[in-house]
CSV table of C-alpha atoms in Angstrom, one decimal:
chain,number,residue,atom,x,y,z
S,1,UNK,CA,86.6,-79.8,-34.6
S,2,UNK,CA,86.1,-76.2,-33.9
S,3,UNK,CA,83.2,-76.1,-36.4
S,4,UNK,CA,81.6,-79.0,-34.8
S,5,UNK,CA,81.9,-77.5,-31.3
S,6,UNK,CA,80.3,-74.3,-32.5
S,7,UNK,CA,77.5,-76.1,-34.3
S,8,UNK,CA,76.7,-78.1,-31.2
S,9,UNK,CA,76.6,-74.9,-29.1
S,10,UNK,CA,74.3,-73.3,-31.6
S,11,UNK,CA,72.0,-76.3,-31.6
S,12,UNK,CA,71.9,-76.3,-27.8
S,13,UNK,CA,71.1,-72.6,-27.6
S,14,UNK,CA,68.3,-73.1,-30.2
S,15,UNK,CA,66.9,-76.0,-28.3
S,16,UNK,CA,66.9,-73.9,-25.0
S,17,UNK,CA,65.2,-71.0,-26.8
S,18,UNK,CA,62.5,-73.2,-28.2
S,19,UNK,CA,62.0,-74.8,-24.8
S,20,UNK,CA,61.7,-71.4,-23.1
S,21,UNK,CA,59.3,-70.2,-25.8
S,22,UNK,CA,57.1,-73.4,-25.3
S,23,UNK,CA,57.2,-72.9,-21.6
S,24,UNK,CA,56.1,-69.2,-21.9
S,25,UNK,CA,53.3,-70.2,-24.3
S,26,UNK,CA,52.1,-72.9,-21.9
S,27,UNK,CA,52.2,-70.4,-19.0
S,28,UNK,CA,50.2,-67.8,-20.9
S,29,UNK,CA,47.7,-70.5,-22.0
S,30,UNK,CA,47.3,-71.7,-18.4
S,31,UNK,CA,46.8,-68.1,-17.1
S,32,UNK,CA,44.2,-67.3,-19.8
S,33,UNK,CA,42.3,-70.5,-19.0
S,34,UNK,CA,42.4,-69.9,-15.3
S,35,UNK,CA,41.2,-66.3,-15.9
S,36,UNK,CA,38.4,-67.4,-18.1
S,37,UNK,CA,37.3,-70.2,-15.8
S,38,UNK,CA,37.6,-68.2,-12.6
S,39,UNK,CA,34.5,-66.7,-11.0
S,40,UNK,CA,34.2,-62.9,-11.3
S,41,UNK,CA,35.3,-61.1,-8.1
S,42,UNK,CA,32.7,-58.9,-6.5
S,43,UNK,CA,33.9,-55.7,-4.6
S,44,UNK,CA,31.7,-54.5,-1.8
S,45,UNK,CA,29.7,-51.4,-2.8
S,46,UNK,CA,29.6,-48.5,-0.4
S,47,UNK,CA,26.3,-46.6,0.0
S,48,UNK,CA,26.5,-42.9,-1.0
S,49,UNK,CA,25.4,-40.6,1.8
S,50,UNK,CA,24.3,-37.0,1.0
S,51,UNK,CA,24.9,-34.1,3.3
S,52,UNK,CA,21.7,-32.1,3.6
S,53,UNK,CA,20.6,-28.9,5.4
S,54,UNK,CA,17.7,-29.7,7.7
S,55,UNK,CA,15.2,-27.6,9.8
S,56,UNK,CA,13.4,-28.8,12.9
S,57,UNK,CA,9.6,-28.4,12.9
S,58,UNK,CA,8.7,-26.6,16.1
S,59,UNK,CA,5.0,-25.7,16.4
S,60,UNK,CA,4.3,-22.1,17.2
S,61,UNK,CA,2.2,-19.1,16.3
S,62,UNK,CA,3.0,-17.2,13.1
S,63,UNK,CA,1.3,-14.0,11.8
S,64,UNK,CA,1.1,-14.2,8.0
S,65,UNK,CA,1.7,-11.1,5.9
S,66,UNK,CA,-0.5,-10.6,2.9
S,67,UNK,CA,1.7,-8.7,0.4
S,68,UNK,CA,0.0,-7.0,-2.6
S,69,UNK,CA,0.5,-3.8,-4.6
S,70,UNK,CA,-1.5,-0.7,-4.4
S,71,UNK,CA,-1.8,3.0,-5.4
S,72,UNK,CA,-1.7,6.0,-3.1
S,73,UNK,CA,-4.6,8.5,-3.3
S,74,UNK,CA,-5.4,11.7,-1.5
S,75,UNK,CA,-8.7,11.8,0.4
S,76,UNK,CA,-8.9,15.6,-0.3
S,77,UNK,CA,-8.5,16.4,-3.9
S,78,UNK,CA,-10.2,19.5,-5.4
S,79,UNK,CA,-10.4,20.6,-9.0
S,80,UNK,CA,-10.0,24.4,-9.1
S,81,UNK,CA,-12.4,25.9,-11.7
S,82,UNK,CA,-13.0,29.5,-12.6
S,83,UNK,CA,-16.7,30.4,-11.9
S,84,UNK,CA,-16.5,33.3,-14.3
S,85,UNK,CA,-14.7,34.0,-17.6
S,86,UNK,CA,-12.2,36.7,-18.3
S,87,UNK,CA,-8.6,37.7,-18.4
S,88,UNK,CA,-6.3,36.6,-15.6
S,89,UNK,CA,-4.9,39.7,-13.9
S,90,UNK,CA,-2.6,38.1,-11.3
S,91,UNK,CA,-1.7,34.8,-9.8
S,92,UNK,CA,0.0,33.9,-6.5
S,93,UNK,CA,3.7,33.1,-6.5
S,94,UNK,CA,2.9,29.5,-5.4
S,95,UNK,CA,0.5,29.1,-8.3
S,96,UNK,CA,2.8,26.7,-10.2
S,97,UNK,CA,3.2,23.0,-10.5
S,98,UNK,CA,4.0,21.6,-7.1
S,99,UNK,CA,3.4,24.9,-5.3
S,100,UNK,CA,2.5,24.6,-1.6
S,101,UNK,CA,-0.3,26.9,-0.6
S,102,UNK,CA,-2.2,27.5,2.7
S,103,UNK,CA,-5.9,27.9,3.4
S,104,UNK,CA,-7.5,31.2,2.2
S,105,UNK,CA,-4.5,32.1,0.1
S,106,UNK,CA,-5.4,34.1,-3.1
S,107,UNK,CA,-4.5,31.9,-6.0
S,108,UNK,CA,-5.9,33.7,-9.0
S,109,UNK,CA,-7.7,37.0,-9.8
S,110,UNK,CA,-9.8,37.5,-13.0
S,111,UNK,CA,-10.6,40.9,-14.5
S,112,UNK,CA,-13.6,42.1,-12.4
S,113,UNK,CA,-14.8,44.9,-14.8
S,114,UNK,CA,-17.7,43.0,-16.3
S,115,UNK,CA,-18.8,41.6,-12.9
S,116,UNK,CA,-18.5,45.1,-11.3
S,117,UNK,CA,-20.7,46.7,-14.0
S,118,UNK,CA,-23.3,44.0,-13.6
S,119,UNK,CA,-23.3,44.5,-9.9
S,120,UNK,CA,-23.7,48.3,-10.2
S,121,UNK,CA,-26.7,47.8,-12.6
S,122,UNK,CA,-28.3,45.4,-10.1
S,123,UNK,CA,-27.8,47.9,-7.3
S,124,UNK,CA,-29.5,50.6,-9.4
S,125,UNK,CA,-32.4,48.2,-10.0
S,126,UNK,CA,-32.6,47.6,-6.3
S,127,UNK,CA,-32.9,51.4,-5.7
S,128,UNK,CA,-35.7,51.5,-8.2
S,129,UNK,CA,-37.5,48.7,-6.5
S,130,UNK,CA,-37.1,50.4,-3.1
S,131,UNK,CA,-38.5,53.7,-4.5
S,132,UNK,CA,-41.4,51.8,-6.1
S,133,UNK,CA,-42.2,50.1,-2.7
S,134,UNK,CA,-42.2,53.4,-0.9
S,135,UNK,CA,-44.5,55.0,-3.6
S,136,UNK,CA,-46.9,51.9,-3.3
S,137,UNK,CA,-46.9,52.2,0.5
S,138,UNK,CA,-47.8,56.0,0.2
S,139,UNK,CA,-50.6,55.1,-2.3
S,140,UNK,CA,-52.0,52.5,0.1
S,141,UNK,CA,-52.0,55.1,2.9
S,142,UNK,CA,-53.9,57.6,0.8
S,143,UNK,CA,-56.4,54.9,-0.4
S,144,UNK,CA,-57.1,54.0,3.3
S,145,UNK,CA,-57.7,57.7,4.1
S,146,UNK,CA,-60.1,58.0,1.1
S,147,UNK,CA,-61.9,54.8,2.3
S,148,UNK,CA,-62.3,56.2,5.8
S,149,UNK,CA,-63.7,59.5,4.3
S,150,UNK,CA,-66.1,57.6,2.1
S,151,UNK,CA,-67.3,55.5,5.1
S,152,UNK,CA,-67.9,58.6,7.1
S,153,UNK,CA,-69.8,60.2,4.2
S,154,UNK,CA,-71.9,57.0,3.9
S,155,UNK,CA,-72.7,57.1,7.6
S,156,UNK,CA,-73.9,60.7,7.4
S,157,UNK,CA,-76.1,59.8,4.4
S,158,UNK,CA,-77.6,56.9,6.3
S,159,UNK,CA,-78.3,59.2,9.3
S,160,UNK,CA,-80.0,61.8,6.9
S,161,UNK,CA,-82.1,59.0,5.4
S,162,UNK,CA,-83.2,57.8,8.8
S,163,UNK,CA,-84.2,61.4,9.8
S,164,UNK,CA,-86.1,61.9,6.6
S,165,UNK,CA,-88.1,58.7,7.1
S,166,UNK,CA,-88.8,59.7,10.7
S,167,UNK,CA,-90.2,63.1,9.5
S,168,UNK,CA,-92.3,61.4,6.9
S,169,UNK,CA,-93.7,59.1,9.5
S,170,UNK,CA,-94.8,62.1,11.7
S,171,UNK,CA,-96.3,63.7,8.6
S,172,UNK,CA,-93.8,66.5,8.5
S,173,UNK,CA,-91.6,65.4,5.6
S,174,UNK,CA,-92.4,64.5,2.1
S,175,UNK,CA,-91.8,61.4,0.0
S,176,UNK,CA,-89.5,63.4,-2.4
S,177,UNK,CA,-87.3,64.3,0.5
S,178,UNK,CA,-87.0,60.6,1.6
S,179,UNK,CA,-86.3,59.5,-2.0
S,180,UNK,CA,-83.5,62.1,-2.3
S,181,UNK,CA,-82.0,60.9,1.0
S,182,UNK,CA,-82.1,57.3,-0.2
S,183,UNK,CA,-80.4,58.2,-3.5
S,184,UNK,CA,-77.7,60.1,-1.6
S,185,UNK,CA,-77.2,57.1,0.8
S,186,UNK,CA,-76.9,54.7,-2.1
S,187,UNK,CA,-74.4,56.9,-3.8
S,188,UNK,CA,-72.3,57.1,-0.6
S,189,UNK,CA,-72.4,53.3,-0.3
S,190,UNK,CA,-71.2,53.0,-3.9
S,191,UNK,CA,-68.4,55.4,-3.1
S,192,UNK,CA,-67.3,53.2,-0.2
S,193,UNK,CA,-67.2,50.2,-2.4
S,194,UNK,CA,-65.1,52.1,-4.9
S,195,UNK,CA,-62.7,53.2,-2.2
S,196,UNK,CA,-62.4,49.6,-1.0
S,197,UNK,CA,-61.4,48.6,-4.5
S,198,UNK,CA,-58.7,51.3,-4.6
S,199,UNK,CA,-57.3,50.0,-1.3
S,200,UNK,CA,-57.2,46.5,-2.7
S,201,UNK,CA,-55.3,47.8,-5.7
S,202,UNK,CA,-52.9,49.7,-3.5
S,203,UNK,CA,-52.3,46.6,-1.4
S,204,UNK,CA,-51.6,44.6,-4.6
S,205,UNK,CA,-49.2,47.2,-5.8
S,206,UNK,CA,-47.4,47.1,-2.4
S,207,UNK,CA,-47.1,43.3,-2.7
S,208,UNK,CA,-45.7,43.5,-6.2
S,209,UNK,CA,-43.2,46.2,-5.2
S,210,UNK,CA,-42.1,44.0,-2.2
S,211,UNK,CA,-41.6,41.0,-4.6
S,212,UNK,CA,-39.7,43.2,-7.0
S,213,UNK,CA,-37.5,44.4,-4.1
S,214,UNK,CA,-36.8,40.9,-3.0
S,215,UNK,CA,-35.8,39.9,-6.5
S,216,UNK,CA,-33.6,42.9,-6.8
S,217,UNK,CA,-31.9,42.0,-3.5
S,218,UNK,CA,-31.4,38.4,-4.8
S,219,UNK,CA,-29.9,39.7,-8.0
S,220,UNK,CA,-27.6,42.0,-6.0
S,221,UNK,CA,-26.4,39.1,-3.8
S,222,UNK,CA,-25.8,37.0,-6.9
S,223,UNK,CA,-23.9,39.9,-8.5
S,224,UNK,CA,-21.8,40.2,-5.3
S,225,UNK,CA,-21.0,36.5,-5.4
S,226,UNK,CA,-20.1,36.8,-9.1
S,227,UNK,CA,-17.8,39.7,-8.2
S,228,UNK,CA,-16.2,37.7,-5.4
S,229,UNK,CA,-15.8,34.7,-7.8
S,230,UNK,CA,-13.3,36.7,-9.8
S,231,UNK,CA,-10.9,35.9,-7.0
S,232,UNK,CA,-10.1,32.2,-6.3
S,233,UNK,CA,-8.8,31.2,-2.8
S,234,UNK,CA,-7.4,27.9,-1.5
S,235,UNK,CA,-10.0,26.1,0.6
S,236,UNK,CA,-7.4,24.0,2.5
S,237,UNK,CA,-3.6,23.5,2.8
S,238,UNK,CA,-2.2,21.5,0.0
S,239,UNK,CA,-0.1,21.4,-3.2
S,240,UNK,CA,-1.0,22.4,-6.7
S,241,UNK,CA,-0.8,20.2,-9.8
S,242,UNK,CA,-2.0,20.4,-13.4
S,243,UNK,CA,-1.7,24.2,-13.4
S,244,UNK,CA,-3.1,25.4,-16.8
S,245,UNK,CA,-3.2,29.2,-16.7
S,246,UNK,CA,-0.8,32.1,-16.2
S,247,UNK,CA,-1.2,35.9,-15.9
S,248,UNK,CA,-2.5,37.5,-19.1
S,249,UNK,CA,-4.3,34.3,-20.2
S,250,UNK,CA,-8.0,34.1,-20.7
S,251,UNK,CA,-10.2,31.6,-18.9
S,252,UNK,CA,-13.8,30.6,-19.6
S,253,UNK,CA,-16.5,29.9,-17.1
S,254,UNK,CA,-16.1,26.5,-15.3
S,255,UNK,CA,-12.7,25.9,-16.9
S,256,UNK,CA,-10.4,23.8,-14.8
S,257,UNK,CA,-7.3,25.8,-14.0
S,258,UNK,CA,-5.5,23.5,-11.5
S,259,UNK,CA,-5.9,20.7,-9.0
S,260,UNK,CA,-5.4,21.2,-5.2
S,261,UNK,CA,-4.2,18.1,-3.4
S,262,UNK,CA,-3.7,17.5,0.3
S,263,UNK,CA,-0.5,15.4,0.5
S,264,UNK,CA,-1.0,14.7,4.2
S,265,UNK,CA,-4.3,13.0,3.9
S,266,UNK,CA,-3.3,9.9,2.0
S,267,UNK,CA,-4.9,6.4,1.6
S,268,UNK,CA,-3.8,3.4,-0.3
S,269,UNK,CA,-6.2,1.4,-2.6
S,270,UNK,CA,-5.2,-2.2,-3.2
S,271,UNK,CA,-7.0,-5.2,-4.7
S,272,UNK,CA,-6.9,-8.7,-3.3
S,273,UNK,CA,-8.3,-12.0,-4.6
S,274,UNK,CA,-11.6,-13.4,-3.3
S,275,UNK,CA,-9.8,-16.1,-1.3
S,276,UNK,CA,-7.5,-13.6,0.3
S,277,UNK,CA,-10.5,-11.4,1.1
S,278,UNK,CA,-12.2,-14.3,2.7
S,279,UNK,CA,-9.2,-14.9,5.0
S,280,UNK,CA,-9.3,-11.3,6.2
S,281,UNK,CA,-13.0,-11.4,7.2
S,282,UNK,CA,-14.0,-11.8,10.9
S,283,UNK,CA,-17.6,-12.5,11.7
S,284,UNK,CA,-18.6,-11.6,8.2
S,285,UNK,CA,-17.0,-8.1,8.3
S,286,UNK,CA,-13.7,-6.6,7.3
S,287,UNK,CA,-11.8,-5.6,10.5
S,288,UNK,CA,-9.5,-2.6,10.7
S,289,UNK,CA,-6.3,-4.6,10.3
S,290,UNK,CA,-3.0,-2.8,10.4
S,291,UNK,CA,-1.1,-2.3,7.1
S,292,UNK,CA,2.4,-1.3,6.2
S,293,UNK,CA,3.1,0.6,3.0
S,294,UNK,CA,6.7,0.7,1.5
S,295,UNK,CA,8.2,2.4,-1.5
S,296,UNK,CA,11.6,1.6,-2.8
S,297,UNK,CA,13.4,4.8,-3.8
S,298,UNK,CA,16.9,4.3,-5.1
S,299,UNK,CA,17.5,1.5,-2.6
S,300,UNK,CA,16.0,3.5,0.3
S,301,UNK,CA,12.6,2.2,1.5
S,302,UNK,CA,10.0,4.8,2.5
S,303,UNK,CA,7.7,3.1,5.0
S,304,UNK,CA,4.3,4.3,6.4
S,305,UNK,CA,1.8,2.6,8.6
S,306,UNK,CA,-2.0,2.7,8.7
S,307,UNK,CA,-5.1,0.5,9.0
S,308,UNK,CA,-7.9,-0.7,6.7
S,309,UNK,CA,-10.8,1.8,6.6
S,310,UNK,CA,-13.3,0.5,4.1
S,311,UNK,CA,-13.8,-1.7,1.0
S,312,UNK,CA,-15.3,-1.2,-2.4
S,313,UNK,CA,-19.1,-1.3,-2.7
S,314,UNK,CA,-19.1,-3.2,-5.9
S,315,UNK,CA,-16.8,-5.1,-8.3
S,316,UNK,CA,-16.0,-2.9,-11.4
S,317,UNK,CA,-16.7,-4.3,-14.8
S,318,UNK,CA,-13.8,-6.5,-16.0
S,319,UNK,CA,-12.3,-6.7,-12.5
S,320,UNK,CA,-12.1,-9.5,-10.0
S,321,UNK,CA,-11.5,-9.8,-6.3
S,322,UNK,CA,-12.1,-6.9,-3.8
S,323,UNK,CA,-10.9,-3.4,-3.7
S,324,UNK,CA,-9.8,-2.3,-0.2
S,325,UNK,CA,-8.9,1.1,1.1
S,326,UNK,CA,-6.5,1.8,4.0
S,327,UNK,CA,-5.9,5.2,5.5
S,328,UNK,CA,-2.3,6.1,6.4
S,329,UNK,CA,-1.3,7.8,9.7
S,330,UNK,CA,1.9,9.7,8.6
S,331,UNK,CA,3.5,9.3,5.2
S,332,UNK,CA,6.4,11.7,4.7
S,333,UNK,CA,7.9,11.4,1.2
S,334,UNK,CA,4.9,9.7,-0.3
S,335,UNK,CA,2.8,11.4,-3.0
S,336,UNK,CA,-0.6,10.5,-4.6
S,337,UNK,CA,-0.1,8.2,-7.5
S,338,UNK,CA,2.8,6.3,-6.0
S,339,UNK,CA,2.8,2.5,-6.8
S,340,UNK,CA,3.6,0.9,-3.5
S,341,UNK,CA,3.9,-2.4,-1.8
S,342,UNK,CA,1.2,-3.1,0.8
S,343,UNK,CA,1.7,-5.6,3.6
S,344,UNK,CA,-1.4,-6.6,5.6
S,345,UNK,CA,-1.0,-8.4,8.9
S,346,UNK,CA,-3.5,-11.3,8.9
S,347,UNK,CA,-4.9,-13.0,12.0
S,348,UNK,CA,-2.2,-15.3,13.6
S,349,UNK,CA,-2.1,-19.0,12.9
S,350,UNK,CA,-1.4,-21.5,15.6
S,351,UNK,CA,0.4,-24.9,15.6
S,352,UNK,CA,2.3,-24.0,12.4
S,353,UNK,CA,5.9,-23.6,11.3
S,354,UNK,CA,7.7,-21.3,8.9
S,355,UNK,CA,10.0,-23.3,6.6
S,356,UNK,CA,11.9,-22.5,3.3
S,357,UNK,CA,9.8,-22.9,0.2
S,358,UNK,CA,12.4,-25.3,-1.2
S,359,UNK,CA,11.5,-27.8,1.5
S,360,UNK,CA,8.0,-28.4,0.1
S,361,UNK,CA,7.5,-30.2,-3.2
S,362,UNK,CA,4.8,-29.4,-5.7
S,363,UNK,CA,2.6,-32.2,-4.3
S,364,UNK,CA,2.8,-30.7,-0.8
S,365,UNK,CA,5.2,-33.3,0.6
S,366,UNK,CA,8.4,-32.9,2.6
S,367,UNK,CA,11.3,-35.3,3.2
S,368,UNK,CA,11.6,-36.2,6.9
S,369,UNK,CA,14.8,-37.5,8.4
S,370,UNK,CA,13.8,-40.8,10.0
S,371,UNK,CA,15.5,-43.7,11.8
S,372,UNK,CA,19.0,-44.4,10.6
S,373,UNK,CA,19.2,-40.9,9.0
S,374,UNK,CA,17.1,-42.2,6.1
S,375,UNK,CA,14.6,-40.0,4.3
S,376,UNK,CA,10.8,-40.5,4.5
S,377,UNK,CA,8.2,-38.7,2.3
S,378,UNK,CA,5.4,-37.1,4.3
S,379,UNK,CA,2.4,-35.0,3.2
S,380,UNK,CA,1.8,-31.6,4.9
S,381,UNK,CA,-0.9,-28.9,4.7
S,382,UNK,CA,0.4,-25.8,3.0
S,383,UNK,CA,-1.3,-22.7,4.5
S,384,UNK,CA,0.5,-19.6,3.2
S,385,UNK,CA,3.4,-18.5,1.0
S,386,UNK,CA,5.6,-15.8,2.5
S,387,UNK,CA,8.1,-14.8,-0.2
S,388,UNK,CA,10.8,-17.4,-0.1
S,389,UNK,CA,9.2,-19.2,2.9
S,390,UNK,CA,6.0,-21.1,3.4
S,391,UNK,CA,3.8,-21.7,6.4
S,392,UNK,CA,2.8,-25.4,7.0
S,393,UNK,CA,0.6,-27.1,9.5
S,394,UNK,CA,3.0,-29.1,11.9
S,395,UNK,CA,0.5,-31.7,13.2
S,396,UNK,CA,2.2,-35.1,13.9
S,397,UNK,CA,5.6,-33.9,12.5
S,398,UNK,CA,6.3,-31.8,15.6
S,399,UNK,CA,10.0,-32.0,16.5
S,400,UNK,CA,10.9,-33.8,13.3
S,401,UNK,CA,13.7,-32.7,11.0
S,402,UNK,CA,13.0,-32.1,7.3
S,403,UNK,CA,15.2,-31.4,4.4
S,404,UNK,CA,15.4,-27.6,3.8
S,405,UNK,CA,16.6,-27.7,0.2
S,406,UNK,CA,15.3,-30.6,-1.9
S,407,UNK,CA,17.0,-31.8,-5.0
S,408,UNK,CA,16.4,-34.5,-7.7
S,409,UNK,CA,19.0,-36.7,-6.0
S,410,UNK,CA,17.0,-37.0,-2.8
S,411,UNK,CA,14.0,-39.2,-2.2
S,412,UNK,CA,12.5,-41.7,0.2
S,413,UNK,CA,15.0,-44.2,1.6
S,414,UNK,CA,18.1,-42.2,0.8
S,415,UNK,CA,20.7,-42.1,3.5
S,416,UNK,CA,21.7,-38.6,4.5
S,417,UNK,CA,24.0,-36.7,6.9
S,418,UNK,CA,21.8,-34.0,8.5
S,419,UNK,CA,23.3,-30.5,9.0
S,420,UNK,CA,21.3,-28.3,11.3
S,421,UNK,CA,22.5,-24.7,11.0
S,422,UNK,CA,20.6,-23.7,14.1
S,423,UNK,CA,22.1,-26.4,16.2
S,424,UNK,CA,24.5,-25.3,18.9
S,425,UNK,CA,28.1,-25.9,17.9
S,426,UNK,CA,30.1,-28.3,20.2
S,427,UNK,CA,33.0,-26.7,21.9
S,428,UNK,CA,36.4,-27.7,20.4
S,429,UNK,CA,38.1,-30.6,22.2
S,430,UNK,CA,41.2,-29.7,24.2
S,431,UNK,CA,44.4,-30.8,22.5
S,432,UNK,CA,46.3,-33.8,24.0
S,433,UNK,CA,49.4,-32.7,25.9
S,434,UNK,CA,52.6,-34.8,26.1
S,435,UNK,CA,55.8,-34.5,28.1
S,436,UNK,CA,59.1,-34.3,26.1
S,437,UNK,CA,62.5,-35.5,27.2
S,438,UNK,CA,65.5,-33.1,27.0
S,439,UNK,CA,67.0,-34.7,23.8
S,440,UNK,CA,63.7,-34.7,21.9
S,441,UNK,CA,63.0,-31.1,23.0
S,442,UNK,CA,66.4,-29.9,21.9
S,443,UNK,CA,66.0,-31.5,18.4
S,444,UNK,CA,62.6,-29.8,18.0
S,445,UNK,CA,63.9,-26.4,19.1
S,446,UNK,CA,66.9,-26.7,16.8
S,447,UNK,CA,64.6,-27.5,13.9
S,448,UNK,CA,62.4,-24.5,14.6
S,449,UNK,CA,65.4,-22.2,14.9
S,450,UNK,CA,66.8,-23.3,11.6
S,451,UNK,CA,63.5,-23.2,9.7
S,452,UNK,CA,62.3,-20.4,7.5
S,453,UNK,CA,59.3,-19.6,9.7
S,454,UNK,CA,58.6,-16.0,10.6
S,455,UNK,CA,60.1,-14.8,13.8
S,456,UNK,CA,56.7,-14.4,15.5
S,457,UNK,CA,55.8,-18.0,14.6
S,458,UNK,CA,59.2,-19.2,15.8
S,459,UNK,CA,58.8,-17.4,19.1
S,460,UNK,CA,55.3,-18.8,19.6
S,461,UNK,CA,56.3,-22.4,18.8
S,462,UNK,CA,59.5,-22.2,20.9
S,463,UNK,CA,57.5,-21.0,23.9
S,464,UNK,CA,55.2,-24.0,23.5
S,465,UNK,CA,58.1,-26.4,23.2
S,466,UNK,CA,59.8,-25.0,26.4
S,467,UNK,CA,56.7,-25.7,28.4
S,468,UNK,CA,56.4,-28.8,30.6
S,469,UNK,CA,53.7,-30.3,28.4
S,470,UNK,CA,53.5,-29.7,24.7
S,471,UNK,CA,50.4,-30.2,22.4
S,472,UNK,CA,50.8,-33.6,20.7
S,473,UNK,CA,49.6,-32.2,17.3
S,474,UNK,CA,52.4,-29.6,17.3
S,475,UNK,CA,55.0,-32.2,18.0
S,476,UNK,CA,53.6,-34.5,15.3
S,477,UNK,CA,53.5,-31.7,12.8
S,478,UNK,CA,57.2,-30.7,13.5
S,479,UNK,CA,58.5,-34.3,13.4
S,480,UNK,CA,56.7,-35.0,10.1
S,481,UNK,CA,58.6,-32.0,8.7
S,482,UNK,CA,61.9,-33.3,10.1
S,483,UNK,CA,61.4,-36.6,8.4
S,484,UNK,CA,61.6,-38.6,11.6
């Protein structure tokens, strides 16, 4: 009996288990079929909105800066050369590399012995020429006296001949007497002619002596200059470079011994492209535009100002563009040969805006924030590049907002949230104030006193809670901590 009862219980439990398993299988099958036959659920997609920095295009006047590189030069540079050769006897203390000298300072003295000897010989030759001229002048005076005597003798002979002919005409004289008088007169005339030749020779001798004297004087002046050239002086205030001699050394004629540079008379030479040069022209000529020269020296910028003075006459072989020169007003700290940055102020542009270079794409387009804060692509005219900024023509986009920093995620039709850094910030809203009943106030004060807040914070919050009206955000924050 007991066996039968247990057997029936086992069969019953088995039947229940099989029934439950069948029910579970049927439930799973129904769920799978319902899942497979059900339409797929669609969840609403939310559009992604990007926050972008924008700038507002406000038309105005912008003066572009043309930035190029140039080299400083001195407008007064002189190669010091020795006119004569010889041994260097002495030099000035400042006759060293970088030495500062003033005008008419003795820089170098060459041994003057040879030049002095040549000068003395020339002076002796001058004395000889002067003595020769004096002797020639005395000879000319004697020749003139002899000529005068011969002329007087010829006059007497002519008078005697006239008297002899008169006597012969009256029958007193003879033909022999007349013939003798004629011979004497002819001889006197020949003597006058000879004396005239002597005077001409004496005058020629005087001319030759005068020429010789002039040549001797020229030689003496040249010798004096050669003697003076043994001492070299500074012709203007400046600094020395490339010094190549020292006392005791030997120099040859026309040897370069140093270079004298005026560091206060500086100009900058810089090269611009042909298009940049064309932008600088006004009425076909290059105006005297202001320039600014800067030199970065260990983080400290040396700055000098000036203006354009001239341009190169021709383009050198293998070069392009135009070479422009600008004189500097005052340039302390600059030296010839410095490689500097030159900024030229171009004529101002009107109805333009200065925007970040990242706002303009390679195809000269910008992204404009349109209606509904959606982006629109607009083409603009790019006029200049100014470092990290560009100058564009505003035109019909005046007052519009454009994206300041483009990225591959942005394009036409994209929704954005504009952020204008230049927009005025709205003043913070005043906190909402609420009144507390005595019980609620006491609970909040007790919580603050029992908290681990610093004493200064406790005192500040307690003072707020004891006021008639308390900021609602303070109350909400404390109650959230209390767990109420």
